[in-house]
Structures are given as structure tokens and as C-alpha cells.
């Protein structure tokens, strides 16, 4: 139902004009991060979107742990934990400290902790609707 009797096409879901508030659009464009920075940020959220990796990161909120302890805390195999930690290290989400043959992992910087704290606080005070889980849209 996008057409009219006089031949004009009306966009039902779109705007009838290209820009409503040009000053605001210009300001937003000015502060928009570079495409590469947005891709890198999306990658971080992608890393945080996996429940098993997230479980590891939440375990590290209390301080550093070795692979064995992380496996015990999260219920994952040591192999799965090591694989996830390699990925998280490559993206500088976690860092490792060696002590003899043991490697102890910790969150890399306070920004990661802040992201986790904010996401957990948000989850605790909201009732999320998950149409993707129950099949509704």
C-alpha cells in the first residue's frame, strides 16, 4: 500500500523528507566514530555475547584465576576455557601473568569491568522480552 491514486509513492515506513533536523544530523555525523572503530567495538560486544566467555569474564571480576580454577568455576573443560581465553587475550579483554608453569588470567583494563558491571546491573533491574527465544515477534 505504498501508492496513491495520483501516482505519487508514499513511504509508509520511511520519512517523507531526507533530513528533518540538519543541525542535529551534522552534530551526530561529526561525533560518529570511524567505521573501523565501530567494527572494533562491535567485535568487543560480539566477544561478550557468548554466555561461556561471559561466564569466564564474570568469574574474573573477583580477581585473577588460573585455567583450572576458571574451568571449575564455569563448568567448562580446561580446553574450552583455554580456547576462549586465547580469543579474549587476542582482543585484549584479558591479560595473563605467568608463575612457573601456571598462567593466571585477569581482566585487562577497567573499561571491561565497567562494561560487565553495567550489563549485569541492567540485567538485574529489567525484565527482558526475548521474542527470539519463545518464537514470538
The first five atom37 places (N, CA, C, CB, O) and aatype in JSON, in Angstrom:
{
  "aatype": [20, 20, 20, 20, 20, 20, 20, 20, 20, 20, 20, 20, 20, 20, 20, 20, 20, 20, 20, 20, 20, 20, 20, 20, 20, 20, 20, 20, 20, 20, 20, 20, 20, 20, 20, 20, 20, 20, 20, 20, 20, 20, 20, 20, 20, 20, 20, 20, 20, 20, 20, 20, 20, 20, 20, 20, 20, 20, 20, 20, 20, 20, 20, 20, 20, 20, 20, 20, 20, 20, 20, 20, 20, 20, 20, 20, 20, 20, 20, 20, 20, 20, 20, 20, 20, 20, 20, 20, 20, 20, 20, 20, 20, 20, 20, 20, 20, 20, 20, 20, 20, 20, 20, 20, 20, 20, 20, 20, 20, 20, 20, 20, 20, 20, 20, 20, 20, 20, 20, 20, 20, 20, 20, 20, 20, 20, 20, 20, 20, 20, 20, 20, 20, 20, 20, 20, 20],
  "atom_mask": [
    [1, 1, 1, 1, 1],
    [1, 1, 1, 1, 1],
    [1, 1, 1, 1, 1],
    [1, 1, 1, 1, 1],
    [1, 1, 1, 1, 1],
    [1, 1, 1, 1, 1],
    [1, 1, 1, 1, 1],
    [1, 1, 1, 1, 1],
    [1, 1, 1, 1, 1],
    [1, 1, 1, 1, 1],
    [1, 1, 1, 1, 1],
    [1, 1, 1, 1, 1],
    [1, 1, 1, 1, 1],
    [1, 1, 1, 1, 1],
    [1, 1, 1, 1, 1],
    [1, 1, 1, 1, 1],
    [1, 1, 1, 1, 1],
    [1, 1, 1, 1, 1],
    [1, 1, 1, 1, 1],
    [1, 1, 1, 1, 1],
    [1, 1, 1, 1, 1],
    [1, 1, 1, 1, 1],
    [1, 1, 1, 1, 1],
    [1, 1, 1, 1, 1],
    [1, 1, 1, 1, 1],
    [1, 1, 1, 1, 1],
    [1, 1, 1, 1, 1],
    [1, 1, 1, 1, 1],
    [1, 1, 1, 1, 1],
    [1, 1, 1, 1, 1],
    [1, 1, 1, 1, 1],
    [1, 1, 1, 1, 1],
    [1, 1, 1, 1, 1],
    [1, 1, 1, 1, 1],
    [1, 1, 1, 1, 1],
    [1, 1, 1, 1, 1],
    [1, 1, 1, 1, 1],
    [1, 1, 1, 1, 1],
    [1, 1, 1, 1, 1],
    [1, 1, 1, 1, 1],
    [1, 1, 1, 1, 1],
    [1, 1, 1, 1, 1],
    [1, 1, 1, 1, 1],
    [1, 1, 1, 1, 1],
    [1, 1, 1, 1, 1],
    [1, 1, 1, 1, 1],
    [1, 1, 1, 1, 1],
    [1, 1, 1, 1, 1],
    [1, 1, 1, 1, 1],
    [1, 1, 1, 1, 1],
    [1, 1, 1, 1, 1],
    [1, 1, 1, 1, 1],
    [1, 1, 1, 1, 1],
    [1, 1, 1, 1, 1],
    [1, 1, 1, 1, 1],
    [1, 1, 1, 1, 1],
    [1, 1, 1, 1, 1],
    [1, 1, 1, 1, 1],
    [1, 1, 1, 1, 1],
    [1, 1, 1, 1, 1],
    [1, 1, 1, 1, 1],
    [1, 1, 1, 1, 1],
    [1, 1, 1, 1, 1],
    [1, 1, 1, 1, 1],
    [1, 1, 1, 1, 1],
    [1, 1, 1, 1, 1],
    [1, 1, 1, 1, 1],
    [1, 1, 1, 1, 1],
    [1, 1, 1, 1, 1],
    [1, 1, 1, 1, 1],
    [1, 1, 1, 1, 1],
    [1, 1, 1, 1, 1],
    [1, 1, 1, 1, 1],
    [1, 1, 1, 1, 1],
    [1, 1, 1, 1, 1],
    [1, 1, 1, 1, 1],
    [1, 1, 1, 1, 1],
    [1, 1, 1, 1, 1],
    [1, 1, 1, 1, 1],
    [1, 1, 1, 1, 1],
    [1, 1, 1, 1, 1],
    [1, 1, 1, 1, 1],
    [1, 1, 1, 1, 1],
    [1, 1, 1, 1, 1],
    [1, 1, 1, 1, 1],
    [1, 1, 1, 1, 1],
    [1, 1, 1, 1, 1],
    [1, 1, 1, 1, 1],
    [1, 1, 1, 1, 1],
    [1, 1, 1, 1, 1],
    [1, 1, 1, 1, 1],
    [1, 1, 1, 1, 1],
    [1, 1, 1, 1, 1],
    [1, 1, 1, 1, 1],
    [1, 1, 1, 1, 1],
    [1, 1, 1, 1, 1],
    [1, 1, 1, 1, 1],
    [1, 1, 1, 1, 1],
    [1, 1, 1, 1, 1],
    [1, 1, 1, 1, 1],
    [1, 1, 1, 1, 1],
    [1, 1, 1, 1, 1],
    [1, 1, 1, 1, 1],
    [1, 1, 1, 1, 1],
    [1, 1, 1, 1, 1],
    [1, 1, 1, 1, 1],
    [1, 1, 1, 1, 1],
    [1, 1, 1, 1, 1],
    [1, 1, 1, 1, 1],
    [1, 1, 1, 1, 1],
    [1, 1, 1, 1, 1],
    [1, 1, 1, 1, 1],
    [1, 1, 1, 1, 1],
    [1, 1, 1, 1, 1],
    [1, 1, 1, 1, 1],
    [1, 1, 1, 1, 1],
    [1, 1, 1, 1, 1],
    [1, 1, 1, 1, 1],
    [1, 1, 1, 1, 1],
    [1, 1, 1, 1, 1],
    [1, 1, 1, 1, 1],
    [1, 1, 1, 1, 1],
    [1, 1, 1, 1, 1],
    [1, 1, 1, 1, 1],
    [1, 1, 1, 1, 1],
    [1, 1, 1, 1, 1],
    [1, 1, 1, 1, 1],
    [1, 1, 1, 1, 1],
    [1, 1, 1, 1, 1],
    [1, 1, 1, 1, 1],
    [1, 1, 1, 1, 1],
    [1, 1, 1, 1, 1],
    [1, 1, 1, 1, 1],
    [1, 1, 1, 1, 1],
    [1, 1, 1, 1, 1],
    [1, 1, 1, 1, 1],
    [1, 1, 1, 1, 1]
  ],
  "atom_positions": [
    [[0.82, -1.18, 0.0], [0.0, 0.0, 0.0], [0.87, 1.25, 0.0], [-0.94, 0.0, 1.2], [0.63, 2.18, 0.78]],
    [[1.86, 1.28, -0.86], [2.74, 2.43, -0.91], [2.33, 3.44, -1.98], [4.14, 1.98, -1.16], [2.94, 4.51, -2.05]],
    [[1.33, 3.15, -2.79], [0.98, 4.07, -3.86], [-0.28, 4.84, -3.54], [0.82, 3.31, -5.16], [-1.02, 4.51, -2.62]],
    [[-0.51, 5.88, -4.33], [-1.74, 6.65, -4.19], [-2.37, 6.77, -5.57], [-1.48, 8.06, -3.55], [-1.74, 6.44, -6.58]],
    [[-3.6, 7.24, -5.63], [-4.31, 7.32, -6.91], [-3.71, 8.34, -7.87], [-5.75, 7.66, -6.66], [-3.9, 8.23, -9.08]],
    [[-2.98, 9.33, -7.36], [-2.43, 10.35, -8.26], [-1.02, 10.0, -8.73], [-2.43, 11.7, -7.57], [-0.36, 10.84, -9.34]],
    [[-0.54, 8.78, -8.45], [0.74, 8.35, -8.97], [1.93, 8.61, -8.06], [0.98, 9.0, -10.25], [3.02, 8.11, -8.34]],
    [[1.75, 9.37, -6.98], [2.87, 9.58, -6.05], [3.08, 8.32, -5.21], [2.6, 10.81, -5.13], [2.13, 7.61, -4.91]],
    [[4.3, 8.07, -4.85], [4.62, 6.93, -3.99], [4.86, 7.48, -2.6], [5.87, 6.13, -4.51], [5.66, 8.39, -2.4]],
    [[4.16, 6.92, -1.64], [4.32, 7.32, -0.25], [5.07, 6.25, 0.51], [2.95, 7.59, 0.41], [4.72, 5.07, 0.42]],
    [[6.09, 6.62, 1.23], [6.84, 5.66, 2.04], [6.15, 5.54, 3.39], [8.34, 6.1, 2.21], [6.2, 6.46, 4.2]],
    [[5.52, 4.4, 3.62], [4.78, 4.2, 4.86], [5.74, 4.08, 6.04], [3.9, 2.94, 4.76], [5.49, 4.64, 7.1]],
    [[6.85, 3.35, 5.85], [7.78, 3.12, 6.95], [8.93, 4.12, 6.99], [8.34, 1.73, 6.84], [9.74, 4.07, 7.91]],
    [[9.02, 5.03, 6.03], [10.15, 5.94, 5.98], [9.72, 7.38, 6.18], [10.87, 5.8, 4.66], [8.54, 7.68, 6.36]],
    [[10.71, 8.23, 6.14], [10.45, 9.66, 6.27], [10.11, 10.24, 4.91], [11.66, 10.39, 6.88], [10.64, 9.8, 3.89]],
    [[9.24, 11.24, 4.9], [8.87, 11.9, 3.66], [9.95, 12.89, 3.22], [7.53, 12.62, 3.82], [10.0, 13.27, 2.06]],
    [[10.82, 13.3, 4.15], [11.91, 14.21, 3.84], [13.23, 13.52, 4.16], [11.78, 15.55, 4.62], [13.25, 12.57, 4.95]],
    [[14.32, 13.97, 3.56], [15.62, 13.35, 3.79], [16.23, 13.72, 5.13], [16.57, 13.74, 2.68], [16.82, 12.86, 5.79]],
    [[16.11, 14.98, 5.55], [16.67, 15.43, 6.82], [15.68, 16.38, 7.47], [18.06, 16.11, 6.61], [15.25, 17.36, 6.86]],
    [[15.31, 16.09, 8.7], [14.39, 16.96, 9.43], [15.15, 18.0, 10.23], [13.49, 16.13, 10.37], [14.81, 19.18, 10.19]],
    [[16.18, 17.58, 10.95], [16.95, 18.48, 11.8], [18.41, 18.46, 11.34], [16.83, 18.07, 13.31], [19.22, 17.71, 11.87]],
    [[18.72, 19.29, 10.37], [20.04, 19.28, 9.75], [21.17, 19.55, 10.75], [20.09, 20.31, 8.65], [22.23, 18.94, 10.65]],
    [[20.95, 20.46, 11.7], [21.99, 20.75, 12.69], [22.3, 19.54, 13.55], [21.57, 21.92, 13.57], [23.46, 19.23, 13.81]],
    [[21.26, 18.86, 13.99], [21.46, 17.68, 14.82], [22.12, 16.56, 14.02], [20.12, 17.19, 15.41], [23.01, 15.88, 14.53]],
    [[21.7, 16.37, 12.78], [22.31, 15.36, 11.93], [23.79, 15.67, 11.74], [21.59, 15.28, 10.56], [24.62, 14.76, 11.81]],
    [[24.13, 16.92, 11.51], [25.54, 17.31, 11.33], [26.34, 17.05, 12.61], [25.63, 18.8, 10.94], [27.47, 16.57, 12.54]],
    [[25.75, 17.36, 13.77], [26.44, 17.14, 15.04], [26.68, 15.64, 15.28], [25.62, 17.73, 16.21], [27.76, 15.25, 15.72]],
    [[25.69, 14.83, 15.0], [25.84, 13.38, 15.17], [26.89, 12.84, 14.21], [24.49, 12.66, 14.95], [27.73, 12.02, 14.6]],
    [[26.86, 13.28, 12.98], [27.85, 12.85, 12.0], [29.26, 13.25, 12.43], [27.54, 13.44, 10.62], [30.22, 12.5, 12.24]],
    [[29.38, 14.43, 13.02], [30.68, 14.93, 13.47], [31.28, 14.05, 14.57], [30.54, 16.37, 13.97], [32.49, 13.83, 14.6]],
    [[30.44, 13.56, 15.46], [30.96, 12.75, 16.58], [30.92, 11.25, 16.32], [30.18, 13.06, 17.83], [31.34, 10.45, 17.17]],
    [[30.42, 10.86, 15.16], [30.35, 9.44, 14.81], [31.77, 8.88, 14.68], [29.55, 9.23, 13.49], [32.58, 9.42, 13.94]],
    [[32.06, 7.79, 15.4], [33.4, 7.18, 15.27], [33.64, 6.68, 13.84], [33.56, 6.03, 16.27], [32.7, 6.45, 13.08]],
    [[34.9, 6.5, 13.52], [35.28, 5.96, 12.21], [34.71, 4.55, 12.06], [36.82, 5.95, 12.04], [34.49, 3.85, 13.05]],
    [[34.48, 4.14, 10.83], [33.91, 2.82, 10.55], [34.73, 1.7, 11.19], [33.81, 2.6, 9.03], [34.18, 0.75, 11.73]],
    [[36.05, 1.82, 11.12], [36.93, 0.8, 11.7], [36.76, 0.73, 13.21], [38.4, 1.09, 11.34], [36.75, -0.36, 13.78]],
    [[36.61, 1.88, 13.87], [36.4, 1.9, 15.32], [35.06, 1.26, 15.68], [36.47, 3.35, 15.85], [34.96, 0.56, 16.69]],
    [[34.04, 1.51, 14.87], [32.74, 0.89, 15.13], [32.81, -0.62, 14.96], [31.67, 1.48, 14.21], [32.19, -1.37, 15.71]],
    [[33.56, -1.07, 13.96], [33.73, -2.51, 13.75], [34.46, -3.14, 14.93], [34.51, -2.78, 12.44], [34.07, -4.21, 15.4]],
    [[35.51, -2.48, 15.41], [36.24, -2.98, 16.58], [35.35, -3.04, 17.81], [37.46, -2.11, 16.85], [35.42, -3.99, 18.59]],
    [[34.51, -2.03, 17.99], [33.59, -2.01, 19.13], [32.56, -3.12, 19.0], [32.89, -0.65, 19.24], [32.24, -3.79, 19.99]],
    [[32.05, -3.33, 17.82], [31.09, -4.43, 17.59], [31.75, -5.77, 17.89], [30.56, -4.41, 16.13], [31.1, -6.67, 18.42]],
    [[33.03, -5.91, 17.56], [33.76, -7.14, 17.86], [33.8, -7.39, 19.37], [35.18, -7.07, 17.3], [33.65, -8.52, 19.82]],
    [[34.01, -6.33, 20.14], [34.04, -6.46, 21.6], [32.69, -6.97, 22.11], [34.39, -5.12, 22.27], [32.64, -7.9, 22.92]],
    [[31.61, -6.36, 21.63], [30.29, -6.81, 22.05], [30.03, -8.24, 21.59], [29.2, -5.88, 21.52], [29.35, -9.0, 22.28]],
    [[30.56, -8.6, 20.43], [30.44, -9.98, 19.97], [31.14, -10.95, 20.91], [31.01, -10.12, 18.56], [30.62, -12.03, 21.2]],
    [[32.32, -10.57, 21.38], [33.04, -11.41, 22.34], [32.26, -11.55, 23.64], [34.43, -10.82, 22.61], [32.25, -12.61, 24.26]],
    [[31.61, -10.48, 24.04], [30.84, -10.51, 25.29], [29.49, -11.2, 25.12], [30.64, -9.09, 25.81], [28.82, -11.47, 26.11]],
    [[29.09, -11.47, 23.9], [27.76, -12.04, 23.67], [27.69, -13.55, 23.88], [27.32, -11.72, 22.27], [26.6, -14.11, 23.95]],
    [[28.82, -14.22, 23.98], [28.83, -15.66, 24.2], [28.7, -15.95, 25.69], [30.12, -16.3, 23.63], [29.53, -15.48, 26.47]],
    [[27.68, -16.72, 26.12], [27.49, -16.97, 27.55], [28.69, -17.63, 28.23], [26.29, -17.84, 27.75], [28.98, -17.32, 29.39]],
    [[29.39, -18.53, 27.55], [30.55, -19.18, 28.17], [31.7, -18.2, 28.38], [31.02, -20.36, 27.32], [32.35, -18.22, 29.43]],
    [[31.97, -17.35, 27.39], [33.01, -16.34, 27.58], [32.59, -15.34, 28.63], [33.32, -15.62, 26.25], [33.41, -14.9, 29.44]],
    [[31.33, -14.97, 28.63], [30.82, -14.03, 29.63], [30.96, -14.61, 31.03], [29.35, -13.68, 29.35], [31.32, -13.9, 31.98]],
    [[30.69, -15.89, 31.17], [30.86, -16.57, 32.46], [32.31, -16.47, 32.93], [30.43, -18.06, 32.35], [32.57, -16.23, 34.11]],
    [[33.24, -16.65, 32.02], [34.67, -16.52, 32.37], [34.98, -15.11, 32.86], [35.56, -16.87, 31.16], [35.66, -14.92, 33.87]],
    [[34.47, -14.13, 32.14], [34.75, -12.74, 32.49], [34.12, -12.36, 33.83], [34.25, -11.8, 31.4], [34.73, -11.64, 34.62]],
    [[32.93, -12.84, 34.08], [32.29, -12.57, 35.38], [33.11, -13.22, 36.5], [30.82, -13.1, 35.39], [33.26, -12.64, 37.57]],
    [[33.63, -14.42, 36.24], [34.48, -15.08, 37.25], [35.72, -14.25, 37.55], [34.89, -16.48, 36.76], [36.22, -14.27, 38.67]],
    [[36.22, -13.53, 36.55], [37.42, -12.72, 36.74], [37.16, -11.37, 37.4], [38.09, -12.5, 35.41], [38.09, -10.63, 37.69]],
    [[35.89, -11.05, 37.63], [35.58, -9.79, 38.32], [36.17, -9.77, 39.73], [34.06, -9.58, 38.39], [36.48, -8.7, 40.26]],
    [[36.32, -10.94, 40.34], [36.87, -11.01, 41.71], [38.38, -11.1, 41.74], [36.29, -12.2, 42.43], [38.97, -11.17, 42.82]],
    [[39.03, -11.09, 40.59], [40.48, -11.15, 40.55], [40.96, -12.28, 39.66], [41.05, -11.32, 41.94], [40.15, -12.99, 39.05]],
    [[42.26, -12.45, 39.59], [42.82, -13.4, 38.66], [42.6, -14.85, 39.1], [44.28, -13.14, 38.5], [42.54, -15.17, 40.29]],
    [[42.49, -15.72, 38.09], [42.32, -17.15, 38.29], [43.09, -17.9, 37.22], [40.82, -17.55, 38.27], [43.3, -17.37, 36.12]],
    [[43.51, -19.11, 37.52], [44.18, -19.94, 36.52], [43.13, -20.7, 35.71], [45.18, -20.93, 37.2], [41.95, -20.7, 36.06]],
    [[43.57, -21.33, 34.63], [42.67, -22.05, 33.75], [41.9, -23.13, 34.5], [43.45, -22.67, 32.59], [40.7, -23.31, 34.29]],
    [[42.59, -23.86, 35.36], [41.94, -24.94, 36.13], [40.8, -24.39, 36.98], [42.97, -25.68, 37.03], [39.7, -24.94, 36.99]],
    [[41.07, -23.31, 37.68], [40.05, -22.72, 38.54], [38.9, -22.13, 37.72], [40.66, -21.63, 39.43], [37.74, -22.23, 38.11]],
    [[39.23, -21.52, 36.59], [38.18, -20.99, 35.72], [37.29, -22.11, 35.19], [38.8, -20.2, 34.55], [36.08, -21.96, 35.08]],
    [[37.9, -23.24, 34.85], [37.13, -24.39, 34.38], [36.19, -24.89, 35.48], [38.07, -25.54, 33.91], [35.03, -25.2, 35.23]],
    [[36.7, -24.96, 36.71], [35.88, -25.41, 37.84], [34.73, -24.45, 38.13], [36.75, -25.57, 39.09], [33.61, -24.88, 38.39]],
    [[35.02, -23.16, 38.07], [34.01, -22.15, 38.38], [32.91, -22.11, 37.31], [34.67, -20.77, 38.51], [31.74, -21.93, 37.64]],
    [[33.3, -22.26, 36.05], [32.34, -22.09, 34.96], [31.72, -23.38, 34.45], [33.01, -21.41, 33.82], [30.76, -23.35, 33.67]],
    [[32.25, -24.52, 34.9], [31.71, -25.8, 34.45], [32.11, -26.15, 33.03], [30.23, -25.78, 34.55], [31.46, -26.98, 32.39]],
    [[33.17, -25.53, 32.53], [33.66, -25.82, 31.18], [34.92, -26.68, 31.28], [33.95, -24.51, 30.41], [35.55, -26.77, 32.34]],
    [[35.28, -27.31, 30.18], [36.53, -28.06, 30.15], [37.7, -27.09, 30.14], [36.58, -29.02, 28.92], [37.56, -25.93, 29.73]],
    [[38.86, -27.56, 30.58], [40.05, -26.72, 30.53], [40.39, -26.33, 29.09], [41.25, -27.44, 31.17], [40.86, -25.22, 28.84]],
    [[40.15, -27.24, 28.16], [40.41, -26.96, 26.76], [39.5, -25.83, 26.26], [40.2, -28.22, 25.91], [39.97, -24.92, 25.57]],
    [[38.23, -25.88, 26.6], [37.29, -24.82, 26.17], [37.67, -23.49, 26.8], [35.84, -25.2, 26.56], [37.6, -22.44, 26.15]],
    [[38.06, -23.53, 28.07], [38.47, -22.3, 28.76], [39.72, -21.72, 28.1], [38.74, -22.58, 30.26], [39.79, -20.52, 27.85]],
    [[40.7, -22.57, 27.82], [41.94, -22.1, 27.18], [41.66, -21.48, 25.82], [42.93, -23.26, 27.02], [42.22, -20.44, 25.48]],
    [[40.78, -22.12, 25.06], [40.43, -21.58, 23.73], [39.78, -20.21, 23.86], [39.48, -22.55, 22.99], [40.14, -19.27, 23.15]],
    [[38.82, -20.08, 24.77], [38.14, -18.8, 24.97], [39.11, -17.74, 25.46], [36.98, -18.95, 25.98], [39.06, -16.59, 25.01]],
    [[40.01, -18.11, 26.37], [40.98, -17.14, 26.89], [41.95, -16.67, 25.81], [41.76, -17.75, 28.04], [42.34, -15.5, 25.81]],
    [[42.33, -17.56, 24.89], [43.19, -17.15, 23.78], [42.51, -16.07, 22.95], [43.56, -18.36, 22.89], [43.12, -15.08, 22.57]],
    [[41.23, -16.28, 22.68], [40.46, -15.31, 21.91], [40.34, -13.99, 22.67], [39.07, -15.86, 21.57], [40.52, -12.91, 22.1]],
    [[40.03, -14.07, 23.95], [39.88, -12.86, 24.78], [41.22, -12.13, 24.93], [39.32, -13.23, 26.16], [41.25, -10.9, 24.97]],
    [[42.3, -12.87, 25.01], [43.63, -12.25, 25.08], [43.98, -11.55, 23.78], [44.7, -13.3, 25.41], [44.55, -10.45, 23.79]],
    [[43.65, -12.17, 22.66], [43.96, -11.58, 21.36], [43.26, -10.24, 21.19], [43.55, -12.54, 20.24], [43.77, -9.36, 20.48]],
    [[42.11, -10.08, 21.81], [41.37, -8.82, 21.73], [41.6, -7.93, 22.94], [39.88, -9.11, 21.58], [40.91, -6.93, 23.13]],
    [[42.57, -8.3, 23.75], [42.98, -7.53, 24.93], [41.83, -7.3, 25.92], [43.54, -6.19, 24.5], [41.72, -6.24, 26.54]],
    [[40.98, -8.32, 26.05], [39.92, -8.29, 27.05], [40.47, -8.82, 28.37], [38.7, -9.14, 26.58], [40.13, -8.32, 29.45]],
    [[41.35, -9.83, 28.28], [42.01, -10.37, 29.46], [43.52, -10.33, 29.24], [41.54, -11.82, 29.76], [43.99, -10.22, 28.11]],
    [[44.25, -10.42, 30.33], [45.72, -10.49, 30.29], [46.14, -11.66, 31.16], [46.38, -9.15, 30.78], [45.39, -12.11, 32.03]],
    [[47.33, -12.16, 30.91], [47.84, -13.31, 31.66], [49.13, -12.94, 32.38], [48.07, -14.51, 30.73], [49.91, -12.11, 31.92]],
    [[49.32, -13.59, 33.53], [50.56, -13.47, 34.29], [51.07, -14.89, 34.52], [50.34, -12.7, 35.66], [50.33, -15.75, 35.0]],
    [[52.3, -15.12, 34.17], [52.89, -16.45, 34.36], [53.56, -16.54, 35.71], [53.9, -16.76, 33.24], [54.22, -15.61, 36.18]],
    [[53.37, -17.7, 36.32], [54.05, -18.04, 37.56], [54.48, -19.49, 37.44], [53.14, -17.8, 38.84], [53.7, -20.41, 37.7]],
    [[55.73, -19.69, 37.04], [56.18, -21.05, 36.75], [55.44, -21.58, 35.53], [55.97, -21.99, 37.97], [55.42, -20.95, 34.48]],
    [[54.83, -22.74, 35.69], [54.07, -23.34, 34.59], [52.62, -22.87, 34.56], [54.12, -24.85, 34.69], [51.88, -23.2, 33.63]],
    [[52.22, -22.12, 35.55], [50.83, -21.67, 35.66], [50.66, -20.29, 35.02], [50.38, -21.64, 37.14], [51.55, -19.45, 35.07]],
    [[49.5, -20.1, 34.43], [49.13, -18.79, 33.89], [47.88, -18.34, 34.62], [48.91, -18.84, 32.32], [46.89, -19.07, 34.7]],
    [[47.92, -17.14, 35.14], [46.78, -16.56, 35.86], [46.21, -15.44, 35.0], [47.21, -16.03, 37.28], [46.93, -14.56, 34.53]],
    [[44.91, -15.5, 34.81], [44.23, -14.53, 33.94], [43.49, -13.5, 34.77], [43.26, -15.24, 32.99], [43.0, -13.78, 35.86]],
    [[43.41, -12.28, 34.21], [42.69, -11.19, 34.85], [42.07, -10.32, 33.76], [43.64, -10.34, 35.77], [42.46, -10.42, 32.59]],
    [[41.12, -9.49, 34.13], [40.56, -8.54, 33.18], [41.65, -7.55, 32.79], [39.31, -7.81, 33.78], [42.43, -7.13, 33.65]],
    [[41.71, -7.19, 31.53], [42.8, -6.35, 31.02], [42.75, -4.91, 31.51], [42.79, -6.36, 29.52], [43.77, -4.36, 31.9]],
    [[41.56, -4.3, 31.5], [41.51, -2.91, 31.94], [40.16, -2.59, 32.57], [41.78, -1.97, 30.77], [39.2, -3.36, 32.44]],
    [[40.09, -1.46, 33.25], [38.85, -1.1, 33.97], [37.63, -0.92, 33.06], [39.08, 0.17, 34.74], [36.5, -1.03, 33.52]],
    [[37.85, -0.65, 31.78], [36.72, -0.48, 30.87], [35.93, -1.77, 30.72], [37.2, 0.0, 29.49], [34.7, -1.75, 30.64]],
    [[36.63, -2.89, 30.69], [35.97, -4.19, 30.58], [35.13, -4.43, 31.82], [37.0, -5.33, 30.39], [33.98, -4.86, 31.73]],
    [[35.7, -4.15, 32.98], [34.96, -4.29, 34.23], [33.71, -3.41, 34.22], [35.86, -3.93, 35.44], [32.63, -3.83, 34.63]],
    [[33.87, -2.18, 33.74], [32.74, -1.25, 33.7], [31.64, -1.78, 32.79], [33.21, 0.13, 33.23], [30.46, -1.72, 33.14]],
    [[32.01, -2.28, 31.61], [31.03, -2.86, 30.7], [30.28, -4.01, 31.35], [31.7, -3.33, 29.42], [29.05, -4.1, 31.26]],
    [[31.02, -4.89, 31.99], [30.39, -6.04, 32.65], [29.48, -5.6, 33.79], [31.46, -7.0, 33.18], [28.35, -6.08, 33.92]],
    [[29.98, -4.69, 34.62], [29.17, -4.2, 35.74], [27.89, -3.55, 35.26], [29.97, -3.2, 36.58], [26.82, -3.8, 35.82]],
    [[27.98, -2.73, 34.22], [26.79, -2.06, 33.68], [25.81, -3.06, 33.07], [27.2, -1.02, 32.63], [24.61, -2.96, 33.28]],
    [[26.33, -4.02, 32.31], [25.46, -5.01, 31.68], [24.76, -5.86, 32.73], [26.26, -5.9, 30.72], [23.57, -6.14, 32.61]],
    [[25.49, -6.28, 33.76], [24.89, -7.09, 34.82], [23.86, -6.28, 35.61], [25.97, -7.62, 35.77], [22.8, -6.8, 35.95]],
    [[24.17, -5.03, 35.9], [23.21, -4.18, 36.61], [21.95, -3.99, 35.78], [23.84, -2.81, 36.95], [20.84, -4.02, 36.31]],
    [[22.12, -3.79, 34.49], [20.96, -3.63, 33.61], [20.09, -4.89, 33.63], [21.42, -3.31, 32.16], [18.87, -4.8, 33.73]],
    [[20.73, -6.04, 33.53], [20.0, -7.3, 33.52], [19.26, -7.53, 34.84], [20.95, -8.45, 33.26], [18.14, -8.05, 34.84]],
    [[19.87, -7.15, 35.93], [19.26, -7.37, 37.25], [18.02, -6.51, 37.48], [20.27, -7.1, 38.33], [17.14, -6.9, 38.23]],
    [[17.95, -5.35, 36.85], [16.8, -4.48, 37.13], [15.77, -4.41, 36.0], [17.29, -3.1, 37.42], [14.83, -3.62, 36.07]],
    [[15.95, -5.22, 34.97], [14.98, -5.22, 33.88], [14.46, -6.63, 33.62], [15.59, -4.64, 32.61], [15.16, -7.61, 33.86]],
    [[13.25, -6.71, 33.15], [12.69, -7.97, 32.69], [12.71, -7.94, 31.17], [11.23, -8.2, 33.23], [11.86, -7.32, 30.53]],
    [[13.69, -8.61, 30.6], [13.86, -8.59, 29.16], [12.78, -9.43, 28.48], [15.25, -9.1, 28.76], [12.36, -10.46, 29.0]],
    [[12.35, -8.97, 27.34], [11.44, -9.73, 26.5], [12.31, -10.36, 25.41], [10.29, -8.82, 25.88], [13.07, -9.68, 24.73]],
    [[12.18, -11.66, 25.26], [13.04, -12.39, 24.32], [12.2, -13.06, 23.25], [13.9, -13.43, 25.06], [11.97, -14.26, 23.32]],
    [[11.73, -12.31, 22.26], [10.93, -12.94, 21.2], [11.73, -13.98, 20.42], [10.4, -11.89, 20.25], [11.16, -14.93, 19.88]],
    [[13.05, -13.8, 20.36], [13.87, -14.77, 19.62], [13.94, -16.11, 20.35], [15.29, -14.21, 19.41], [14.24, -17.13, 19.73]],
    [[13.67, -16.12, 21.64], [13.71, -17.36, 22.41], [12.39, -18.1, 22.41], [14.12, -17.07, 23.83], [12.37, -19.33, 22.37]],
    [[11.29, -17.37, 22.44], [9.99, -18.04, 22.55], [9.23, -18.1, 21.22], [9.14, -17.34, 23.59], [8.09, -18.57, 21.17]],
    [[9.84, -17.63, 20.15], [9.24, -17.74, 18.84], [8.28, -16.62, 18.47], [8.53, -19.0, 18.74], [7.81, -16.59, 17.34]],
    [[7.97, -15.69, 19.39], [7.09, -14.59, 19.04], [7.89, -13.46, 18.41], [6.33, -14.08, 20.27], [9.11, -13.39, 18.56]],
    [[7.21, -12.61, 17.72], [7.91, -11.47, 17.1], [7.29, -10.17, 17.48], [7.93, -11.59, 15.6], [7.75, -9.12, 17.05]]
  ]
}
